[in-house]
Amino acid sequence: MKITVDTDLCEVHGDCVVAAPDIFDIGEDDDVVQILNAEPGEEYRAAIVQATKMCPVAAIKIEG
Ligand code: SF4
């Protein structure tokens, strides 16, 4: 699967980092979320789906 974040939408709420900390991260100076692993294995799907549901602006997309 491939993960993308619409950086125009992302407001750095951090809900995705809570849901999937292996995939998303926000550094102190970041103004959009960072994707740590853009093509994660299936073992991360549940956490990433959770992250997409928690994102208040629906910025996260899963392909595949
Ligand atoms: S939950 Fe959504 S808005 Fe918040 S940091 Fe993640 S992608 Fe950005």
mmCIF file of N, CA, C and O and ligand atoms in Angstrom:
data_model
loop_
_atom_site.group_PDB
_atom_site.id
_atom_site.type_symbol
_atom_site.label_atom_id
_atom_site.label_comp_id
_atom_site.label_asym_id
_atom_site.label_seq_id
_atom_site.Cartn_x
_atom_site.Cartn_y
_atom_site.Cartn_z
ATOM 1 N N MET A 1 0.851 -1.197 0.000
ATOM 2 C CA MET A 1 0.000 0.000 0.000
ATOM 3 C C MET A 1 0.875 1.231 0.000
ATOM 4 O O MET A 1 2.019 1.198 0.440
ATOM 5 N N LYS A 2 0.297 2.331 -0.516
ATOM 6 C CA LYS A 2 1.043 3.582 -0.582
ATOM 7 C C LYS A 2 0.264 4.651 0.196
ATOM 8 O O LYS A 2 -0.958 4.760 0.048
ATOM 9 N N ILE A 3 0.995 5.427 0.978
ATOM 10 C CA ILE A 3 0.368 6.447 1.819
ATOM 11 C C ILE A 3 0.714 7.833 1.288
ATOM 12 O O ILE A 3 1.884 8.117 1.008
ATOM 13 N N THR A 4 -0.303 8.670 1.147
ATOM 14 C CA THR A 4 -0.033 10.069 0.803
ATOM 15 C C THR A 4 -0.810 10.973 1.763
ATOM 16 O O THR A 4 -1.844 10.585 2.299
ATOM 17 N N VAL A 5 -0.269 12.168 1.964
ATOM 18 C CA VAL A 5 -0.954 13.172 2.773
ATOM 19 C C VAL A 5 -1.072 14.430 1.934
ATOM 20 O O VAL A 5 -0.093 14.882 1.323
ATOM 21 N N ASP A 6 -2.273 14.961 1.879
ATOM 22 C CA ASP A 6 -2.485 16.242 1.200
ATOM 23 C C ASP A 6 -1.975 17.342 2.132
ATOM 24 O O ASP A 6 -2.623 17.696 3.116
ATOM 25 N N THR A 7 -0.798 17.862 1.789
ATOM 26 C CA THR A 7 -0.162 18.822 2.698
ATOM 27 C C THR A 7 -0.885 20.171 2.703
ATOM 28 O O THR A 7 -0.684 20.967 3.609
ATOM 29 N N ASP A 8 -1.732 20.409 1.694
ATOM 30 C CA ASP A 8 -2.531 21.638 1.731
ATOM 31 C C ASP A 8 -3.621 21.549 2.795
ATOM 32 O O ASP A 8 -4.064 22.566 3.334
ATOM 33 N N LEU A 9 -4.055 20.316 3.070
ATOM 34 C CA LEU A 9 -5.125 20.114 4.060
ATOM 35 C C LEU A 9 -4.578 19.954 5.475
ATOM 36 O O LEU A 9 -5.216 20.356 6.444
ATOM 37 N N CYS A 10 -3.413 19.320 5.598
ATOM 38 C CA CYS A 10 -2.890 18.961 6.923
ATOM 39 C C CYS A 10 -2.722 20.188 7.804
ATOM 40 O O CYS A 10 -2.098 21.169 7.421
ATOM 41 N N GLU A 11 -3.302 20.105 8.986
ATOM 42 C CA GLU A 11 -3.209 21.203 9.959
ATOM 43 C C GLU A 11 -2.418 20.775 11.188
ATOM 44 O O GLU A 11 -2.547 21.368 12.255
ATOM 45 N N VAL A 12 -1.662 19.692 11.050
ATOM 46 C CA VAL A 12 -0.714 19.244 12.080
ATOM 47 C C VAL A 12 -1.427 18.955 13.409
ATOM 48 O O VAL A 12 -0.907 19.295 14.478
ATOM 49 N N HIS A 13 -2.593 18.327 13.296
ATOM 50 C CA HIS A 13 -3.309 17.977 14.524
ATOM 51 C C HIS A 13 -2.612 16.862 15.289
ATOM 52 O O HIS A 13 -2.718 16.785 16.511
ATOM 53 N N GLY A 14 -1.966 15.966 14.558
ATOM 54 C CA GLY A 14 -1.198 14.906 15.210
ATOM 55 C C GLY A 14 -1.979 13.653 15.537
ATOM 56 O O GLY A 14 -1.417 12.708 16.083
ATOM 57 N N ASP A 15 -3.247 13.617 15.198
ATOM 58 C CA ASP A 15 -4.039 12.410 15.476
ATOM 59 C C ASP A 15 -3.454 11.194 14.771
ATOM 60 O O ASP A 15 -3.471 10.085 15.295
ATOM 61 N N CYS A 16 -2.934 11.416 13.560
ATOM 62 C CA CYS A 16 -2.355 10.299 12.802
ATOM 63 C C CYS A 16 -1.095 9.764 13.476
ATOM 64 O O CYS A 16 -0.814 8.569 13.408
ATOM 65 N N VAL A 17 -0.338 10.626 14.123
ATOM 66 C CA VAL A 17 0.880 10.194 14.831
ATOM 67 C C VAL A 17 0.502 9.310 16.020
ATOM 68 O O VAL A 17 1.164 8.313 16.304
ATOM 69 N N VAL A 18 -0.582 9.662 16.672
ATOM 70 C CA VAL A 18 -1.068 8.848 17.789
ATOM 71 C C VAL A 18 -1.527 7.481 17.292
ATOM 72 O O VAL A 18 -1.199 6.448 17.878
ATOM 73 N N ALA A 19 -2.230 7.475 16.159
ATOM 74 C CA ALA A 19 -2.784 6.221 15.629
ATOM 75 C C ALA A 19 -1.704 5.326 15.029
ATOM 76 O O ALA A 19 -1.760 4.102 15.176
ATOM 77 N N ALA A 20 -0.740 5.920 14.341
ATOM 78 C CA ALA A 20 0.269 5.125 13.622
ATOM 79 C C ALA A 20 1.644 5.786 13.754
ATOM 80 O O ALA A 20 2.170 6.380 12.804
ATOM 81 N N PRO A 21 2.251 5.669 14.928
ATOM 82 C CA PRO A 21 3.525 6.365 15.177
ATOM 83 C C PRO A 21 4.695 5.835 14.360
ATOM 84 O O PRO A 21 5.706 6.534 14.221
ATOM 85 N N ASP A 22 4.576 4.637 13.805
ATOM 86 C CA ASP A 22 5.648 4.123 12.943
ATOM 87 C C ASP A 22 5.587 4.714 11.540
ATOM 88 O O ASP A 22 6.529 4.590 10.760
ATOM 89 N N ILE A 23 4.453 5.331 11.219
ATOM 90 C CA ILE A 23 4.237 5.809 9.857
ATOM 91 C C ILE A 23 4.304 7.332 9.772
ATOM 92 O O ILE A 23 4.795 7.887 8.793
ATOM 93 N N PHE A 24 3.785 8.004 10.806
ATOM 94 C CA PHE A 24 3.697 9.467 10.765
ATOM 95 C C PHE A 24 4.486 10.072 11.922
ATOM 96 O O PHE A 24 4.561 9.492 13.013
ATOM 97 N N ASP A 25 5.030 11.267 11.672
ATOM 98 C CA ASP A 25 5.748 11.958 12.739
ATOM 99 C C ASP A 25 5.601 13.464 12.529
ATOM 100 O O ASP A 25 5.433 13.935 11.400
ATOM 101 N N ILE A 26 5.644 14.181 13.625
ATOM 102 C CA ILE A 26 5.638 15.644 13.566
ATOM 103 C C ILE A 26 6.793 16.136 14.432
ATOM 104 O O ILE A 26 6.811 15.912 15.646
ATOM 105 N N GLY A 27 7.763 16.779 13.793
ATOM 106 C CA GLY A 27 8.872 17.377 14.535
ATOM 107 C C GLY A 27 8.473 18.743 15.071
ATOM 108 O O GLY A 27 7.446 19.296 14.669
ATOM 109 N N GLU A 28 9.283 19.273 15.937
ATOM 110 C CA GLU A 28 8.959 20.546 16.585
ATOM 111 C C GLU A 28 8.732 21.672 15.589
ATOM 112 O O GLU A 28 7.881 22.528 15.787
ATOM 113 N N ASP A 29 9.503 21.676 14.505
ATOM 114 C CA ASP A 29 9.433 22.783 13.549
ATOM 115 C C ASP A 29 8.621 22.440 12.300
ATOM 116 O O ASP A 29 8.563 23.246 11.370
ATOM 117 N N ASP A 30 7.997 21.274 12.274
ATOM 118 C CA ASP A 30 7.262 20.873 11.083
ATOM 119 C C ASP A 30 5.930 21.605 10.978
ATOM 120 O O ASP A 30 5.211 21.745 11.973
ATOM 121 N N ASP A 31 5.598 22.056 9.751
ATOM 122 C CA ASP A 31 4.281 22.662 9.569
ATOM 123 C C ASP A 31 3.337 21.749 8.800
ATOM 124 O O ASP A 31 2.188 22.111 8.550
ATOM 125 N N VAL A 32 3.825 20.588 8.398
ATOM 126 C CA VAL A 32 2.958 19.500 7.942
ATOM 127 C C VAL A 32 3.518 18.205 8.513
ATOM 128 O O VAL A 32 4.686 18.136 8.901
ATOM 129 N N VAL A 33 2.667 17.191 8.541
ATOM 130 C CA VAL A 33 3.112 15.901 9.070
ATOM 131 C C VAL A 33 4.161 15.281 8.135
ATOM 132 O O VAL A 33 4.134 15.505 6.921
ATOM 133 N N GLN A 34 5.082 14.532 8.700
ATOM 134 C CA GLN A 34 6.080 13.813 7.909
ATOM 135 C C GLN A 34 5.667 12.345 7.805
ATOM 136 O O GLN A 34 5.209 11.764 8.791
ATOM 137 N N ILE A 35 5.834 11.786 6.614
ATOM 138 C CA ILE A 35 5.573 10.353 6.430
ATOM 139 C C ILE A 35 6.901 9.617 6.590
ATOM 140 O O ILE A 35 7.836 9.828 5.820
ATOM 141 N N LEU A 36 6.973 8.773 7.600
ATOM 142 C CA LEU A 36 8.213 8.037 7.875
ATOM 143 C C LEU A 36 8.368 6.855 6.935
ATOM 144 O O LEU A 36 9.484 6.459 6.599
ATOM 145 N N ASN A 37 7.235 6.278 6.545
ATOM 146 C CA ASN A 37 7.256 5.094 5.693
ATOM 147 C C ASN A 37 6.074 5.195 4.736
ATOM 148 O O ASN A 37 4.930 4.958 5.128
ATOM 149 N N ALA A 38 6.349 5.580 3.494
ATOM 150 C CA ALA A 38 5.269 5.844 2.527
ATOM 151 C C ALA A 38 4.737 4.576 1.871
ATOM 152 O O ALA A 38 3.691 4.604 1.227
ATOM 153 N N GLU A 39 5.470 3.475 2.014
ATOM 154 C CA GLU A 39 5.001 2.213 1.422
ATOM 155 C C GLU A 39 5.107 1.097 2.454
ATOM 156 O O GLU A 39 5.898 0.160 2.299
ATOM 157 N N PRO A 40 4.307 1.185 3.495
ATOM 158 C CA PRO A 40 4.402 0.215 4.588
ATOM 159 C C PRO A 40 3.783 -1.134 4.243
ATOM 160 O O PRO A 40 2.972 -1.248 3.323
ATOM 161 N N GLY A 41 4.156 -2.130 5.004
ATOM 162 C CA GLY A 41 3.610 -3.470 4.827
ATOM 163 C C GLY A 41 2.200 -3.576 5.387
ATOM 164 O O GLY A 41 1.698 -2.676 6.073
ATOM 165 N N GLU A 42 1.557 -4.691 5.056
ATOM 166 C CA GLU A 42 0.164 -4.913 5.453
ATOM 167 C C GLU A 42 -0.033 -4.887 6.967
ATOM 168 O O GLU A 42 -1.130 -4.591 7.458
ATOM 169 N N GLU A 43 1.016 -5.193 7.713
ATOM 170 C CA GLU A 43 0.887 -5.215 9.176
ATOM 171 C C GLU A 43 0.529 -3.842 9.748
ATOM 172 O O GLU A 43 0.077 -3.743 10.877
ATOM 173 N N TYR A 44 0.720 -2.808 8.934
ATOM 174 C CA TYR A 44 0.406 -1.455 9.410
ATOM 175 C C TYR A 44 -0.976 -0.979 8.972
ATOM 176 O O TYR A 44 -1.391 0.117 9.316
ATOM 177 N N ARG A 45 -1.683 -1.786 8.182
ATOM 178 C CA ARG A 45 -2.927 -1.293 7.568
ATOM 179 C C ARG A 45 -3.950 -0.848 8.619
ATOM 180 O O ARG A 45 -4.544 0.230 8.497
ATOM 181 N N ALA A 46 -4.146 -1.641 9.642
ATOM 182 C CA ALA A 46 -5.174 -1.295 10.637
ATOM 183 C C ALA A 46 -4.862 0.052 11.297
ATOM 184 O O ALA A 46 -5.760 0.886 11.471
ATOM 185 N N ALA A 47 -3.600 0.259 11.642
ATOM 186 C CA ALA A 47 -3.218 1.516 12.292
ATOM 187 C C ALA A 47 -3.389 2.690 11.337
ATOM 188 O O ALA A 47 -3.836 3.779 11.735
ATOM 189 N N ILE A 48 -3.080 2.472 10.059
ATOM 190 C CA ILE A 48 -3.179 3.566 9.090
ATOM 191 C C ILE A 48 -4.642 3.880 8.774
ATOM 192 O O ILE A 48 -5.019 5.046 8.650
ATOM 193 N N VAL A 49 -5.463 2.848 8.668
ATOM 194 C CA VAL A 49 -6.898 3.088 8.480
ATOM 195 C C VAL A 49 -7.443 3.896 9.656
ATOM 196 O O VAL A 49 -8.222 4.842 9.484
ATOM 197 N N GLN A 50 -7.014 3.532 10.849
ATOM 198 C CA GLN A 50 -7.411 4.287 12.039
ATOM 199 C C GLN A 50 -6.962 5.750 11.921
ATOM 200 O O GLN A 50 -7.707 6.678 12.246
ATOM 201 N N ALA A 51 -5.738 5.942 11.442
ATOM 202 C CA ALA A 51 -5.215 7.307 11.274
ATOM 203 C C ALA A 51 -6.061 8.101 10.285
ATOM 204 O O ALA A 51 -6.354 9.277 10.520
ATOM 205 N N THR A 52 -6.482 7.462 9.183
ATOM 206 C CA THR A 52 -7.300 8.179 8.200
ATOM 207 C C THR A 52 -8.642 8.584 8.814
ATOM 208 O O THR A 52 -9.167 9.651 8.513
ATOM 209 N N LYS A 53 -9.175 7.723 9.676
ATOM 210 C CA LYS A 53 -10.462 8.038 10.318
ATOM 211 C C LYS A 53 -10.309 9.159 11.341
ATOM 212 O O LYS A 53 -11.222 9.955 11.561
ATOM 213 N N MET A 54 -9.157 9.198 11.999
ATOM 214 C CA MET A 54 -8.953 10.190 13.059
ATOM 215 C C MET A 54 -8.564 11.564 12.516
ATOM 216 O O MET A 54 -8.748 12.568 13.192
ATOM 217 N N CYS A 55 -8.017 11.598 11.301
ATOM 218 C CA CYS A 55 -7.572 12.888 10.760
ATOM 219 C C CYS A 55 -8.778 13.812 10.578
ATOM 220 O O CYS A 55 -9.694 13.496 9.818
ATOM 221 N N PRO A 56 -8.793 14.957 11.247
ATOM 222 C CA PRO A 56 -9.965 15.847 11.212
ATOM 223 C C PRO A 56 -10.212 16.484 9.852
ATOM 224 O O PRO A 56 -11.312 16.970 9.596
ATOM 225 N N VAL A 57 -9.203 16.494 8.987
ATOM 226 C CA VAL A 57 -9.366 17.148 7.690
ATOM 227 C C VAL A 57 -9.284 16.162 6.527
ATOM 228 O O VAL A 57 -9.203 16.547 5.360
ATOM 229 N N ALA A 58 -9.291 14.864 6.848
ATOM 230 C CA ALA A 58 -9.273 13.797 5.831
ATOM 231 C C ALA A 58 -8.140 13.976 4.826
ATOM 232 O O ALA A 58 -8.347 13.897 3.620
ATOM 233 N N ALA A 59 -6.962 14.229 5.346
ATOM 234 C CA ALA A 59 -5.803 14.515 4.472
ATOM 235 C C ALA A 59 -5.046 13.258 4.046
ATOM 236 O O ALA A 59 -4.251 13.321 3.113
ATOM 237 N N ILE A 60 -5.301 12.132 4.722
ATOM 238 C CA ILE A 60 -4.503 10.930 4.464
ATOM 239 C C ILE A 60 -5.233 10.027 3.479
ATOM 240 O O ILE A 60 -6.418 9.758 3.632
ATOM 241 N N LYS A 61 -4.480 9.585 2.455
ATOM 242 C CA LYS A 61 -5.051 8.656 1.478
ATOM 243 C C LYS A 61 -4.222 7.372 1.452
ATOM 244 O O LYS A 61 -2.993 7.414 1.536
ATOM 245 N N ILE A 62 -4.920 6.255 1.314
ATOM 246 C CA ILE A 62 -4.274 4.954 1.169
ATOM 247 C C ILE A 62 -4.553 4.458 -0.241
ATOM 248 O O ILE A 62 -5.713 4.409 -0.660
ATOM 249 N N GLU A 63 -3.493 4.098 -0.963
ATOM 250 C CA GLU A 63 -3.647 3.497 -2.290
ATOM 251 C C GLU A 63 -3.179 2.059 -2.205
ATOM 252 O O GLU A 63 -2.100 1.790 -1.689
ATOM 253 N N GLY A 64 -4.003 1.173 -2.723
ATOM 254 C CA GLY A 64 -3.601 -0.235 -2.761
ATOM 255 C C GLY A 64 -4.009 -0.989 -1.526
ATOM 256 O O GLY A 64 -4.492 -0.444 -0.553
HETATM 257 S S1 SF4 B 1 -4.141 13.879 11.561
HETATM 258 FE FE1 SF4 B 1 -4.376 14.815 9.533
HETATM 259 S S2 SF4 B 1 -4.197 17.000 9.907
HETATM 260 FE FE2 SF4 B 1 -3.362 15.938 11.683
HETATM 261 S S3 SF4 B 1 -1.173 15.747 11.303
HETATM 262 FE FE3 SF4 B 1 -2.123 13.898 10.571
HETATM 263 S S4 SF4 B 1 -2.534 14.298 8.391
HETATM 264 FE FE4 SF4 B 1 -2.158 16.249 9.358
#
